C-alpha atoms as an extended CHARMM CRD file, in Angstrom:
* protein
*
       282  EXT
         1         1  MET       CA              0.0000000000        0.0000000000        0.0000000000  PROA      1               0.0000000000
         2         2  ALA       CA              1.4740000000        3.3550000000       -0.9620000000  PROA      2               0.0000000000
         3         3  THR       CA              2.7540000000        5.8170000000        1.6290000000  PROA      3               0.0000000000
         4         4  GLN       CA             -0.0060000000        8.1580000000        2.8050000000  PROA      4               0.0000000000
         5         5  ARG       CA              0.2530000000       11.7360000000        1.6720000000  PROA      5               0.0000000000
         6         6  THR       CA              0.3770000000       14.4990000000        4.2470000000  PROA      6               0.0000000000
         7         7  GLN       CA             -3.0260000000       16.1710000000        4.4970000000  PROA      7               0.0000000000
         8         8  GLN       CA             -2.8530000000       19.9570000000        4.3570000000  PROA      8               0.0000000000
         9         9  VAL       CA             -5.3570000000       22.3420000000        5.9000000000  PROA      9               0.0000000000
        10        10  PHE       CA             -6.7850000000       24.8920000000        3.5230000000  PROA      10              0.0000000000
        11        11  GLU       CA             -8.8890000000       27.9840000000        3.8800000000  PROA      11              0.0000000000
        12        12  ASP       CA            -12.6840000000       27.4340000000        3.9520000000  PROA      12              0.0000000000
        13        13  ASP       CA            -13.0850000000       27.6250000000        0.1820000000  PROA      13              0.0000000000
        14        14  PRO       CA            -13.7880000000       24.5220000000       -1.9330000000  PROA      14              0.0000000000
        15        15  HSD       CA            -12.1820000000       26.2080000000       -4.9100000000  PROA      15              0.0000000000
        16        16  ASP       CA             -8.7780000000       25.7300000000       -3.2480000000  PROA      16              0.0000000000
        17        17  HSD       CA             -9.5200000000       22.1440000000       -2.2310000000  PROA      17              0.0000000000
        18        18  ASP       CA             -6.4950000000       19.7790000000       -2.2680000000  PROA      18              0.0000000000
        19        19  ARG       CA             -4.1310000000       22.3320000000       -3.8210000000  PROA      19              0.0000000000
        20        20  GLY       CA             -0.4740000000       22.0630000000       -2.8980000000  PROA      20              0.0000000000
        21        21  LEU       CA             -0.3790000000       18.2990000000       -2.8080000000  PROA      21              0.0000000000
        22        22  SER       CA              1.2970000000       18.1050000000       -6.1880000000  PROA      22              0.0000000000
        23        23  PHE       CA              4.4960000000       19.1730000000       -4.3910000000  PROA      23              0.0000000000
        24        24  ASP       CA              4.5440000000       15.9070000000       -2.4990000000  PROA      24              0.0000000000
        25        25  VAL       CA              6.6860000000       14.3140000000       -5.2220000000  PROA      25              0.0000000000
        26        26  SER       CA              8.0240000000       11.3890000000       -3.2880000000  PROA      26              0.0000000000
        27        27  THR       CA              4.5560000000       10.1610000000       -2.3890000000  PROA      27              0.0000000000
        28        28  LEU       CA              3.3530000000       10.4720000000       -5.9680000000  PROA      28              0.0000000000
        29        29  MET       CA              6.2590000000        8.2780000000       -7.0980000000  PROA      29              0.0000000000
        30        30  ASN       CA              5.5130000000        5.6740000000       -4.4510000000  PROA      30              0.0000000000
        31        31  ARG       CA              1.8920000000        5.6290000000       -5.4540000000  PROA      31              0.0000000000
        32        32  ARG       CA              2.6380000000        4.9160000000       -9.0660000000  PROA      32              0.0000000000
        33        33  ARG       CA              4.9210000000        2.0120000000       -8.2090000000  PROA      33              0.0000000000
        34        34  ALA       CA              1.9380000000        0.4020000000       -6.5160000000  PROA      34              0.0000000000
        35        35  LEU       CA             -0.5590000000        0.9320000000       -9.3130000000  PROA      35              0.0000000000
        36        36  GLN       CA             -1.4640000000       -1.8360000000      -11.7420000000  PROA      36              0.0000000000
        37        37  LEU       CA             -4.2920000000       -2.0510000000      -14.1960000000  PROA      37              0.0000000000
        38        38  VAL       CA             -7.4800000000       -3.3970000000      -12.5850000000  PROA      38              0.0000000000
        39        39  ALA       CA            -10.1920000000       -5.0910000000      -14.6040000000  PROA      39              0.0000000000
        40        40  LEU       CA            -13.4010000000       -3.1330000000      -14.2240000000  PROA      40              0.0000000000
        41        41  GLY       CA            -15.6850000000       -5.4780000000      -16.1440000000  PROA      41              0.0000000000
        42        42  GLY       CA            -17.6920000000       -3.4030000000      -18.5550000000  PROA      42              0.0000000000
        43        43  LEU       CA            -17.5980000000       -0.2550000000      -20.6170000000  PROA      43              0.0000000000
        44        44  THR       CA            -19.2560000000        3.0260000000      -19.7750000000  PROA      44              0.0000000000
        45        45  THR       CA            -22.8040000000        3.1140000000      -21.0930000000  PROA      45              0.0000000000
        46        46  LEU       CA            -24.4510000000        6.4880000000      -21.2270000000  PROA      46              0.0000000000
        47        47  VAL       CA            -27.7600000000        7.1150000000      -22.9150000000  PROA      47              0.0000000000
        48        48  GLY       CA            -29.4710000000       10.4220000000      -23.5970000000  PROA      48              0.0000000000
        49        49  CYS       CA            -29.6560000000       13.6260000000      -21.6180000000  PROA      49              0.0000000000
        50        50  GLY       CA            -32.6440000000       14.8650000000      -19.6650000000  PROA      50              0.0000000000
        51        51  SER       CA            -33.4680000000       17.3900000000      -16.9940000000  PROA      51              0.0000000000
        52        52  SER       CA            -31.2800000000       17.9330000000      -13.9490000000  PROA      52              0.0000000000
        53        53  SER       CA            -33.9030000000       16.6270000000      -11.5780000000  PROA      53              0.0000000000
        54        54  GLY       CA            -35.5250000000       13.2520000000      -11.1740000000  PROA      54              0.0000000000
        55        55  SER       CA            -36.8200000000       10.8720000000       -8.5530000000  PROA      55              0.0000000000
        56        56  ARG       CA            -35.5680000000        7.4190000000       -7.6660000000  PROA      56              0.0000000000
        57        57  THR       CA            -37.9900000000        4.9550000000       -9.2140000000  PROA      57              0.0000000000
        58        58  ALA       CA            -38.1470000000        1.2560000000       -9.9290000000  PROA      58              0.0000000000
        59        59  GLY       CA            -35.7020000000        1.9260000000      -12.7550000000  PROA      59              0.0000000000
        60        60  ALA       CA            -33.0610000000        2.8580000000      -10.2240000000  PROA      60              0.0000000000
        61        61  SER       CA            -32.7980000000       -0.7050000000       -8.9360000000  PROA      61              0.0000000000
        62        62  SER       CA            -32.1770000000       -2.0710000000      -12.4100000000  PROA      62              0.0000000000
        63        63  THR       CA            -29.6050000000        0.6480000000      -12.9830000000  PROA      63              0.0000000000
        64        64  THR       CA            -27.8790000000       -0.3540000000       -9.7690000000  PROA      64              0.0000000000
        65        65  ALA       CA            -27.6730000000       -3.9620000000      -10.8720000000  PROA      65              0.0000000000
        66        66  ALA       CA            -26.3490000000       -2.9870000000      -14.2830000000  PROA      66              0.0000000000
        67        67  ALA       CA            -23.6980000000       -0.7100000000      -12.8120000000  PROA      67              0.0000000000
        68        68  THR       CA            -22.2840000000       -3.1140000000      -10.2230000000  PROA      68              0.0000000000
        69        69  THR       CA            -18.8630000000       -4.2980000000      -11.2970000000  PROA      69              0.0000000000
        70        70  ALA       CA            -17.3920000000       -7.7450000000      -10.8330000000  PROA      70              0.0000000000
        71        71  ALA       CA            -13.7760000000       -8.6410000000      -10.1610000000  PROA      71              0.0000000000
        72        72  THR       CA            -12.5190000000      -10.6870000000      -13.0760000000  PROA      72              0.0000000000
        73        73  SER       CA             -8.8160000000      -10.7770000000      -12.2800000000  PROA      73              0.0000000000
        74        74  SER       CA             -6.9190000000      -12.8190000000       -9.7080000000  PROA      74              0.0000000000
        75        75  ASP       CA             -4.3600000000      -10.0050000000       -9.6050000000  PROA      75              0.0000000000
        76        76  VAL       CA             -6.3280000000       -6.9830000000       -8.3790000000  PROA      76              0.0000000000
        77        77  ALA       CA             -4.3530000000       -3.8150000000       -7.6460000000  PROA      77              0.0000000000
        78        78  GLY       CA             -4.9520000000       -1.8580000000       -4.5000000000  PROA      78              0.0000000000
        79        79  VAL       CA             -6.5540000000        1.5420000000       -4.8490000000  PROA      79              0.0000000000
        80        80  PRO       CA             -3.9110000000        4.2510000000       -4.2360000000  PROA      80              0.0000000000
        81        81  GLN       CA             -3.6840000000        6.1850000000       -1.0070000000  PROA      81              0.0000000000
        82        82  GLU       CA             -4.8610000000        9.7780000000       -1.5120000000  PROA      82              0.0000000000
        83        83  THR       CA             -5.4340000000       12.8720000000        0.5560000000  PROA      83              0.0000000000
        84        84  GLY       CA             -8.7310000000       13.1300000000        2.4000000000  PROA      84              0.0000000000
        85        85  GLY       CA             -8.6510000000       16.8280000000        1.6280000000  PROA      85              0.0000000000
        86        86  PRO       CA             -9.4180000000       19.6350000000        4.0610000000  PROA      86              0.0000000000
        87        87  TYR       CA            -13.1010000000       18.7030000000        4.5250000000  PROA      87              0.0000000000
        88        88  PRO       CA            -13.2020000000       15.0720000000        5.7490000000  PROA      88              0.0000000000
        89        89  ALA       CA            -15.3160000000       15.5190000000        8.9130000000  PROA      89              0.0000000000
        90        90  ASP       CA            -13.6890000000       12.3750000000       10.3030000000  PROA      90              0.0000000000
        91        91  GLY       CA            -12.1130000000       14.1390000000       13.2600000000  PROA      91              0.0000000000
        92        92  SER       CA             -8.7730000000       14.7220000000       11.5450000000  PROA      92              0.0000000000
        93        93  ASN       CA             -9.6390000000       18.3350000000       10.6830000000  PROA      93              0.0000000000
        94        94  GLY       CA            -12.4380000000       19.7360000000       12.7950000000  PROA      94              0.0000000000
        95        95  PRO       CA            -15.8490000000       17.9970000000       13.0090000000  PROA      95              0.0000000000
        96        96  ASN       CA            -16.2980000000       14.2420000000       13.3110000000  PROA      96              0.0000000000
        97        97  VAL       CA            -19.5380000000       12.7840000000       11.9290000000  PROA      97              0.0000000000
        98        98  LEU       CA            -18.3460000000        9.1810000000       12.1770000000  PROA      98              0.0000000000
        99        99  THR       CA            -19.2620000000        8.8710000000       15.8330000000  PROA      99              0.0000000000
       100       100  GLU       CA            -22.6780000000       10.4840000000       15.4190000000  PROA      100             0.0000000000
       101       101  SER       CA            -25.8820000000        8.4600000000       15.4710000000  PROA      101             0.0000000000
       102       102  GLY       CA            -27.3490000000        8.2560000000       11.9950000000  PROA      102             0.0000000000
       103       103  ILE       CA            -24.1030000000        8.2600000000       10.0070000000  PROA      103             0.0000000000
       104       104  VAL       CA            -24.6560000000        4.6330000000        8.9180000000  PROA      104             0.0000000000
       105       105  ARG       CA            -27.0790000000        5.0860000000        6.0360000000  PROA      105             0.0000000000
       106       106  ARG       CA            -27.5270000000        4.3250000000        2.3610000000  PROA      106             0.0000000000
       107       107  ASP       CA            -29.1940000000        7.5870000000        1.3250000000  PROA      107             0.0000000000
       108       108  ILE       CA            -26.8450000000       10.4910000000        2.0380000000  PROA      108             0.0000000000
       109       109  THR       CA            -28.7450000000       13.2430000000        0.2110000000  PROA      109             0.0000000000
       110       110  THR       CA            -30.2040000000       14.6700000000        3.4160000000  PROA      110             0.0000000000
       111       111  SER       CA            -28.6490000000       15.9270000000        6.6300000000  PROA      111             0.0000000000
       112       112  PHE       CA            -29.1530000000       13.7780000000        9.7350000000  PROA      112             0.0000000000
       113       113  GLY       CA            -29.3880000000       14.0670000000       13.4940000000  PROA      113             0.0000000000
       114       114  SER       CA            -30.5230000000       17.4890000000       14.6900000000  PROA      114             0.0000000000
       115       115  VAL       CA            -29.7780000000       19.0160000000       11.2830000000  PROA      115             0.0000000000
       116       116  SER       CA            -32.2970000000       19.2960000000        8.4620000000  PROA      116             0.0000000000
       117       117  GLY       CA            -31.6970000000       20.0310000000        4.8100000000  PROA      117             0.0000000000
       118       118  SER       CA            -31.2020000000       18.2330000000        1.5100000000  PROA      118             0.0000000000
       119       119  ALA       CA            -28.6550000000       18.4470000000       -1.2770000000  PROA      119             0.0000000000
       120       120  GLN       CA            -30.2640000000       19.1810000000       -4.6390000000  PROA      120             0.0000000000
       121       121  GLY       CA            -29.0610000000       17.6950000000       -7.9140000000  PROA      121             0.0000000000
       122       122  VAL       CA            -29.2270000000       14.7800000000      -10.3180000000  PROA      122             0.0000000000
       123       123  PRO       CA            -29.7330000000       11.5270000000       -8.3550000000  PROA      123             0.0000000000
       124       124  LEU       CA            -26.6430000000        9.3230000000       -8.2970000000  PROA      124             0.0000000000
       125       125  THR       CA            -26.2980000000        5.7020000000       -7.1850000000  PROA      125             0.0000000000
       126       126  ILE       CA            -22.7620000000        4.8340000000       -6.0900000000  PROA      126             0.0000000000
       127       127  ASN       CA            -21.9070000000        1.1130000000       -6.1930000000  PROA      127             0.0000000000
       128       128  LEU       CA            -18.6090000000       -0.0720000000       -4.7090000000  PROA      128             0.0000000000
       129       129  LYS       CA            -17.1650000000       -3.5530000000       -4.4220000000  PROA      129             0.0000000000
       130       130  ILE       CA            -14.4470000000       -3.9740000000       -1.8070000000  PROA      130             0.0000000000
       131       131  LEU       CA            -11.8110000000       -6.5440000000       -2.7480000000  PROA      131             0.0000000000
       132       132  ASP       CA             -9.0540000000       -8.1240000000       -0.6510000000  PROA      132             0.0000000000
       133       133  VAL       CA             -5.8100000000       -7.6770000000       -2.6310000000  PROA      133             0.0000000000
       134       134  SER       CA             -3.8310000000      -10.0130000000       -0.3540000000  PROA      134             0.0000000000
       135       135  ALA       CA             -6.3630000000      -12.7720000000       -1.0960000000  PROA      135             0.0000000000
       136       136  GLY       CA             -6.1520000000      -12.3570000000       -4.8620000000  PROA      136             0.0000000000
       137       137  GLY       CA             -9.0280000000       -9.9310000000       -5.2020000000  PROA      137             0.0000000000
       138       138  THR       CA            -11.7090000000      -11.9140000000       -3.3880000000  PROA      138             0.0000000000
       139       139  PRO       CA            -14.6800000000       -9.9450000000       -1.9890000000  PROA      139             0.0000000000
       140       140  LEU       CA            -14.0610000000       -8.4270000000        1.4300000000  PROA      140             0.0000000000
       141       141  ALA       CA            -17.1600000000       -8.8120000000        3.5980000000  PROA      141             0.0000000000
       142       142  GLY       CA            -17.7640000000       -6.7260000000        6.6940000000  PROA      142             0.0000000000
       143       143  ALA       CA            -15.5420000000       -3.8220000000        5.7050000000  PROA      143             0.0000000000
       144       144  ALA       CA            -16.9910000000       -0.3060000000        6.0010000000  PROA      144             0.0000000000
       145       145  VAL       CA            -16.7460000000        2.7090000000        3.7180000000  PROA      145             0.0000000000
       146       146  TYR       CA            -17.1350000000        6.3160000000        4.7930000000  PROA      146             0.0000000000
       147       147  LEU       CA            -17.9480000000        8.3620000000        1.6850000000  PROA      147             0.0000000000
       148       148  TRP       CA            -18.3640000000       12.1070000000        1.1530000000  PROA      148             0.0000000000
       149       149  HSD       CA            -18.3680000000       14.6720000000       -1.6560000000  PROA      149             0.0000000000
       150       150  CYS       CA            -19.3620000000       18.2310000000       -2.5280000000  PROA      150             0.0000000000
       151       151  ASP       CA            -22.8590000000       19.3680000000       -3.4640000000  PROA      151             0.0000000000
       152       152  ARG       CA            -24.1680000000       20.8050000000       -6.7440000000  PROA      152             0.0000000000
       153       153  GLU       CA            -22.6780000000       24.1940000000       -5.8650000000  PROA      153             0.0000000000
       154       154  GLY       CA            -19.2390000000       22.7330000000       -5.0760000000  PROA      154             0.0000000000
       155       155  ARG       CA            -19.6840000000       23.1110000000       -1.3110000000  PROA      155             0.0000000000
       156       156  TYR       CA            -18.7150000000       20.6190000000        1.3950000000  PROA      156             0.0000000000
       157       157  SER       CA            -21.1550000000       20.3100000000        4.2800000000  PROA      157             0.0000000000
       158       158  LEU       CA            -19.8940000000       21.4230000000        7.7050000000  PROA      158             0.0000000000
       159       159  TYR       CA            -17.0780000000       23.4730000000        6.1370000000  PROA      159             0.0000000000
       160       160  SER       CA            -18.0640000000       25.5940000000        3.1280000000  PROA      160             0.0000000000
       161       161  GLN       CA            -19.8510000000       28.9230000000        3.3580000000  PROA      161             0.0000000000
       162       162  GLY       CA            -23.5650000000       28.3210000000        2.8670000000  PROA      162             0.0000000000
       163       163  ALA       CA            -23.3470000000       24.6820000000        4.0420000000  PROA      163             0.0000000000
       164       164  THR       CA            -21.7350000000       24.9040000000        7.4760000000  PROA      164             0.0000000000
       165       165  ASP       CA            -25.0860000000       24.1280000000        9.1040000000  PROA      165             0.0000000000
       166       166  GLN       CA            -25.5470000000       20.9090000000        7.0860000000  PROA      166             0.0000000000
       167       167  ASN       CA            -24.0090000000       17.4100000000        7.2280000000  PROA      167             0.0000000000
       168       168  TYR       CA            -25.4770000000       15.9770000000        4.0320000000  PROA      168             0.0000000000
       169       169  LEU       CA            -23.5200000000       13.9890000000        1.4230000000  PROA      169             0.0000000000
       170       170  ARG       CA            -21.7080000000       11.9990000000        4.1160000000  PROA      170             0.0000000000
       171       171  GLY       CA            -22.4090000000        8.4210000000        5.1730000000  PROA      171             0.0000000000
       172       172  VAL       CA            -21.1000000000        4.9810000000        6.0980000000  PROA      172             0.0000000000
       173       173  GLN       CA            -22.0370000000        1.5830000000        4.6560000000  PROA      173             0.0000000000
       174       174  GLU       CA            -20.8710000000       -1.9680000000        5.4540000000  PROA      174             0.0000000000
       175       175  SER       CA            -19.8980000000       -4.3500000000        2.6700000000  PROA      175             0.0000000000
       176       176  ALA       CA            -22.0640000000       -7.4500000000        2.1300000000  PROA      176             0.0000000000
       177       177  SER       CA            -20.8160000000      -11.0210000000        1.7840000000  PROA      177             0.0000000000
       178       178  ASP       CA            -19.9650000000      -10.3260000000       -1.8580000000  PROA      178             0.0000000000
       179       179  GLY       CA            -18.0390000000       -7.1600000000       -0.9550000000  PROA      179             0.0000000000
       180       180  THR       CA            -20.6520000000       -4.7880000000       -2.3700000000  PROA      180             0.0000000000
       181       181  LEU       CA            -22.2210000000       -1.6830000000       -0.8690000000  PROA      181             0.0000000000
       182       182  THR       CA            -24.3310000000        1.1670000000       -2.2350000000  PROA      182             0.0000000000
       183       183  PHE       CA            -24.9300000000        4.8320000000       -1.5260000000  PROA      183             0.0000000000
       184       184  GLU       CA            -27.7550000000        6.9830000000       -2.8900000000  PROA      184             0.0000000000
       185       185  SER       CA            -26.6310000000       10.5560000000       -3.4440000000  PROA      185             0.0000000000
       186       186  ILE       CA            -26.5720000000       13.3960000000       -5.9820000000  PROA      186             0.0000000000
       187       187  PHE       CA            -24.0400000000       14.0240000000       -8.7320000000  PROA      187             0.0000000000
       188       188  PRO       CA            -21.3320000000       16.3380000000       -7.3490000000  PROA      188             0.0000000000
       189       189  ALA       CA            -20.2110000000       19.5480000000       -9.0340000000  PROA      189             0.0000000000
       190       190  ALA       CA            -16.9450000000       20.3400000000      -10.7270000000  PROA      190             0.0000000000
       191       191  TYR       CA            -15.2850000000       23.1830000000       -8.8580000000  PROA      191             0.0000000000
       192       192  PRO       CA            -12.2030000000       25.1730000000       -9.9150000000  PROA      192             0.0000000000
       193       193  GLY       CA             -8.9180000000       23.3120000000       -9.7700000000  PROA      193             0.0000000000
       194       194  ARG       CA            -10.2150000000       19.7440000000       -9.4710000000  PROA      194             0.0000000000
       195       195  TRP       CA            -11.6120000000       17.0520000000      -11.7160000000  PROA      195             0.0000000000
       196       196  PRO       CA            -15.0700000000       15.8790000000      -10.4770000000  PROA      196             0.0000000000
       197       197  HSD       CA            -14.4910000000       13.3410000000       -7.7220000000  PROA      197             0.0000000000
       198       198  ILE       CA            -15.7780000000       11.5610000000       -4.6300000000  PROA      198             0.0000000000
       199       199  HSD       CA            -13.8040000000       10.9390000000       -1.4140000000  PROA      199             0.0000000000
       200       200  PHE       CA            -13.9030000000        7.7300000000        0.5950000000  PROA      200             0.0000000000
       201       201  GLU       CA            -12.1760000000        5.8830000000        3.4220000000  PROA      201             0.0000000000
       202       202  VAL       CA            -12.2200000000        2.1050000000        3.8920000000  PROA      202             0.0000000000
       203       203  TYR       CA            -12.2300000000        0.6700000000        7.4090000000  PROA      203             0.0000000000
       204       204  PRO       CA            -11.7420000000       -2.9940000000        8.3760000000  PROA      204             0.0000000000
       205       205  THR       CA            -15.0780000000       -3.1250000000       10.2240000000  PROA      205             0.0000000000
       206       206  LEU       CA            -18.1960000000       -1.0600000000       10.7840000000  PROA      206             0.0000000000
       207       207  ALA       CA            -17.1860000000       -0.6370000000       14.4370000000  PROA      207             0.0000000000
       208       208  ALA       CA            -13.8440000000        0.8160000000       13.3610000000  PROA      208             0.0000000000
       209       209  ALA       CA            -15.5620000000        3.2700000000       11.0270000000  PROA      209             0.0000000000
       210       210  THR       CA            -18.1170000000        4.5010000000       13.5460000000  PROA      210             0.0000000000
       211       211  SER       CA            -15.4320000000        5.0270000000       16.1830000000  PROA      211             0.0000000000
       212       212  ALA       CA            -13.1270000000        6.8340000000       13.7230000000  PROA      212             0.0000000000
       213       213  GLY       CA            -10.5840000000        4.0390000000       14.1420000000  PROA      213             0.0000000000
       214       214  SER       CA             -7.7380000000        2.9340000000       11.9200000000  PROA      214             0.0000000000
       215       215  LYS       CA             -8.3550000000        3.0420000000        8.1700000000  PROA      215             0.0000000000
       216       216  LEU       CA             -7.2560000000        0.5640000000        5.5290000000  PROA      216             0.0000000000
       217       217  VAL       CA             -7.0230000000        3.2900000000        2.8930000000  PROA      217             0.0000000000
       218       218  THR       CA             -8.1800000000        6.8030000000        2.0100000000  PROA      218             0.0000000000
       219       219  SER       CA             -8.7540000000        7.4310000000       -1.6780000000  PROA      219             0.0000000000
       220       220  GLN       CA            -10.8750000000        9.2010000000       -4.3100000000  PROA      220             0.0000000000
       221       221  ILE       CA            -13.1720000000        8.1750000000       -7.1710000000  PROA      221             0.0000000000
       222       222  ALA       CA            -12.7580000000        9.9340000000      -10.5230000000  PROA      222             0.0000000000
       223       223  LEU       CA            -16.0500000000       10.5180000000      -12.3340000000  PROA      223             0.0000000000
       224       224  PRO       CA            -16.2030000000        9.6330000000      -16.0630000000  PROA      224             0.0000000000
       225       225  GLU       CA            -16.0800000000       12.5860000000      -18.4460000000  PROA      225             0.0000000000
       226       226  ASP       CA            -19.0830000000       11.5040000000      -20.5370000000  PROA      226             0.0000000000
       227       227  ALA       CA            -21.2550000000       11.1690000000      -17.4420000000  PROA      227             0.0000000000
       228       228  CYS       CA            -20.1730000000       14.5970000000      -16.2220000000  PROA      228             0.0000000000
       229       229  ASN       CA            -20.9850000000       16.1610000000      -19.5930000000  PROA      229             0.0000000000
       230       230  LEU       CA            -24.4890000000       14.7000000000      -19.5100000000  PROA      230             0.0000000000
       231       231  VAL       CA            -25.2270000000       15.9050000000      -16.0050000000  PROA      231             0.0000000000
       232       232  TYR       CA            -23.6160000000       19.3170000000      -16.2930000000  PROA      232             0.0000000000
       233       233  ALA       CA            -25.7410000000       20.1490000000      -19.3370000000  PROA      233             0.0000000000
       234       234  GLY       CA            -28.7400000000       20.3400000000      -16.9970000000  PROA      234             0.0000000000
       235       235  THR       CA            -30.1140000000       23.0710000000      -14.7830000000  PROA      235             0.0000000000
       236       236  GLY       CA            -28.1290000000       23.9140000000      -11.6630000000  PROA      236             0.0000000000
       237       237  TYR       CA            -24.7650000000       22.6970000000      -12.9180000000  PROA      237             0.0000000000
       238       238  GLU       CA            -23.9780000000       25.5850000000      -15.2800000000  PROA      238             0.0000000000
       239       239  GLN       CA            -20.8000000000       26.6280000000      -13.4780000000  PROA      239             0.0000000000
       240       240  SER       CA            -19.5120000000       23.0450000000      -13.5240000000  PROA      240             0.0000000000
       241       241  ILE       CA            -19.2700000000       23.1220000000      -17.3340000000  PROA      241             0.0000000000
       242       242  GLN       CA            -16.7670000000       25.9720000000      -17.2410000000  PROA      242             0.0000000000
       243       243  ASN       CA            -14.8780000000       24.5690000000      -14.2590000000  PROA      243             0.0000000000
       244       244  MET       CA            -14.4460000000       21.1310000000      -15.8280000000  PROA      244             0.0000000000
       245       245  SER       CA            -13.2590000000       22.6510000000      -19.1120000000  PROA      245             0.0000000000
       246       246  GLN       CA            -10.2730000000       24.1050000000      -17.2580000000  PROA      246             0.0000000000
       247       247  THR       CA             -8.8930000000       20.7970000000      -16.0010000000  PROA      247             0.0000000000
       248       248  SER       CA             -8.5690000000       17.1430000000      -17.0070000000  PROA      248             0.0000000000
       249       249  LEU       CA             -7.7810000000       13.7930000000      -15.4680000000  PROA      249             0.0000000000
       250       250  GLU       CA             -4.2700000000       14.1370000000      -16.8590000000  PROA      250             0.0000000000
       251       251  THR       CA             -3.6720000000       17.5190000000      -15.1830000000  PROA      251             0.0000000000
       252       252  ASP       CA             -5.6650000000       17.0780000000      -11.9650000000  PROA      252             0.0000000000
       253       253  ASN       CA             -3.3530000000       17.3140000000       -8.9470000000  PROA      253             0.0000000000
       254       254  VAL       CA             -4.6400000000       13.9980000000       -7.5650000000  PROA      254             0.0000000000
       255       255  PHE       CA             -5.3310000000       11.8930000000      -10.6650000000  PROA      255             0.0000000000
       256       256  SER       CA             -2.5570000000       13.1880000000      -12.9590000000  PROA      256             0.0000000000
       257       257  ASP       CA             -0.1280000000       10.4420000000      -11.9110000000  PROA      257             0.0000000000
       258       258  GLY       CA             -2.5630000000        7.6900000000      -12.8920000000  PROA      258             0.0000000000
       259       259  PHE       CA             -6.2260000000        6.8630000000      -12.3480000000  PROA      259             0.0000000000
       260       260  SER       CA             -6.7630000000        3.3570000000      -13.7500000000  PROA      260             0.0000000000
       261       261  THR       CA             -7.9770000000        1.9790000000      -10.4120000000  PROA      261             0.0000000000
       262       262  GLN       CA            -10.0050000000        5.0860000000       -9.5470000000  PROA      262             0.0000000000
       263       263  LEU       CA            -12.0290000000        5.8270000000      -12.6940000000  PROA      263             0.0000000000
       264       264  ALA       CA            -15.6060000000        4.6640000000      -12.2300000000  PROA      264             0.0000000000
       265       265  THR       CA            -17.8710000000        3.2520000000      -14.9000000000  PROA      265             0.0000000000
       266       266  ALA       CA            -21.2430000000        4.9140000000      -15.4410000000  PROA      266             0.0000000000
       267       267  THR       CA            -24.7650000000        4.1010000000      -16.6000000000  PROA      267             0.0000000000
       268       268  GLY       CA            -28.1420000000        5.8190000000      -16.6200000000  PROA      268             0.0000000000
       269       269  THR       CA            -29.4620000000        9.2300000000      -17.6010000000  PROA      269             0.0000000000
       270       270  PRO       CA            -29.9600000000       12.5060000000      -15.7280000000  PROA      270             0.0000000000
       271       271  ALA       CA            -33.7080000000       12.2170000000      -16.3570000000  PROA      271             0.0000000000
       272       272  THR       CA            -33.8880000000        9.1370000000      -14.1060000000  PROA      272             0.0000000000
       273       273  THR       CA            -30.8820000000        8.1340000000      -12.0220000000  PROA      273             0.0000000000
       274       274  MET       CA            -27.2300000000        8.1150000000      -12.9220000000  PROA      274             0.0000000000
       275       275  ALA       CA            -25.1320000000        5.2800000000      -11.4780000000  PROA      275             0.0000000000
       276       276  ILE       CA            -21.4050000000        4.7450000000      -11.1140000000  PROA      276             0.0000000000
       277       277  ALA       CA            -19.4870000000        1.6520000000      -10.0370000000  PROA      277             0.0000000000
       278       278  LEU       CA            -15.9370000000        0.8830000000       -8.9730000000  PROA      278             0.0000000000
       279       279  ASN       CA            -14.0130000000       -2.1090000000       -7.6930000000  PROA      279             0.0000000000
       280       280  VAL       CA            -11.8890000000       -1.0230000000       -4.7210000000  PROA      280             0.0000000000
       281       281  GLY       CA             -8.8610000000       -3.1530000000       -3.9420000000  PROA      281             0.0000000000
       282       282  VAL       CA             -7.5400000000       -2.8240000000       -0.3850000000  PROA      282             0.0000000000
């Protein structure tokens, strides 16, 4: 597993999120030595473009099934260690939602506990499959994933101006016997300086996650360009079009040194529910 990068604390502005990490050259080199191509089982399928709003219907379950990836290689590479960024809310930089009642949930679109509010945007189903690299890529049951990302405006709950009183778009799920787990969310924005992405941490057990214990890995999911183009053409994501045009996976300060094990596959349409899937080797 690659050496963990030093997390840097930034000002409360998502536009400066993760900047400065590109100077951590030694860690970037270590990360690339660890990367190998991982089979993701399936090509991106994207059909049509609709409005930027839609409800989760019976079609969402079929989309989820279609988007779930399967490990097809006995030589699965581990996902690279990445920065958690300045807005993790895991206790390492300010607030800690992991120990709060209600953090274990599938639908992360709304705030929980004593906080009310919902993140608006195109519905997104996030399907992950946790794989044990040391066991040849077999499914890892009973692991837990803490996942978080920005909202449609590029804000991170609990940190960003306009969202400090919210804790939406954060949640924990435990992997099933086949290593799979699912979150229901909204498609995140593209904000200046970063390719569209989702943060996550993998813990060995649910108990470890909900006590903010030791992690197996902290990493990020890169969202497919075609899926982003479909979503950002809709209402509410206008600024994301311009922001994404100013960066790329090849120049992003996290993904520029390789993203083969972090690039999700995508299905669905903005008119119904978009879905992404990724095999996560740990």
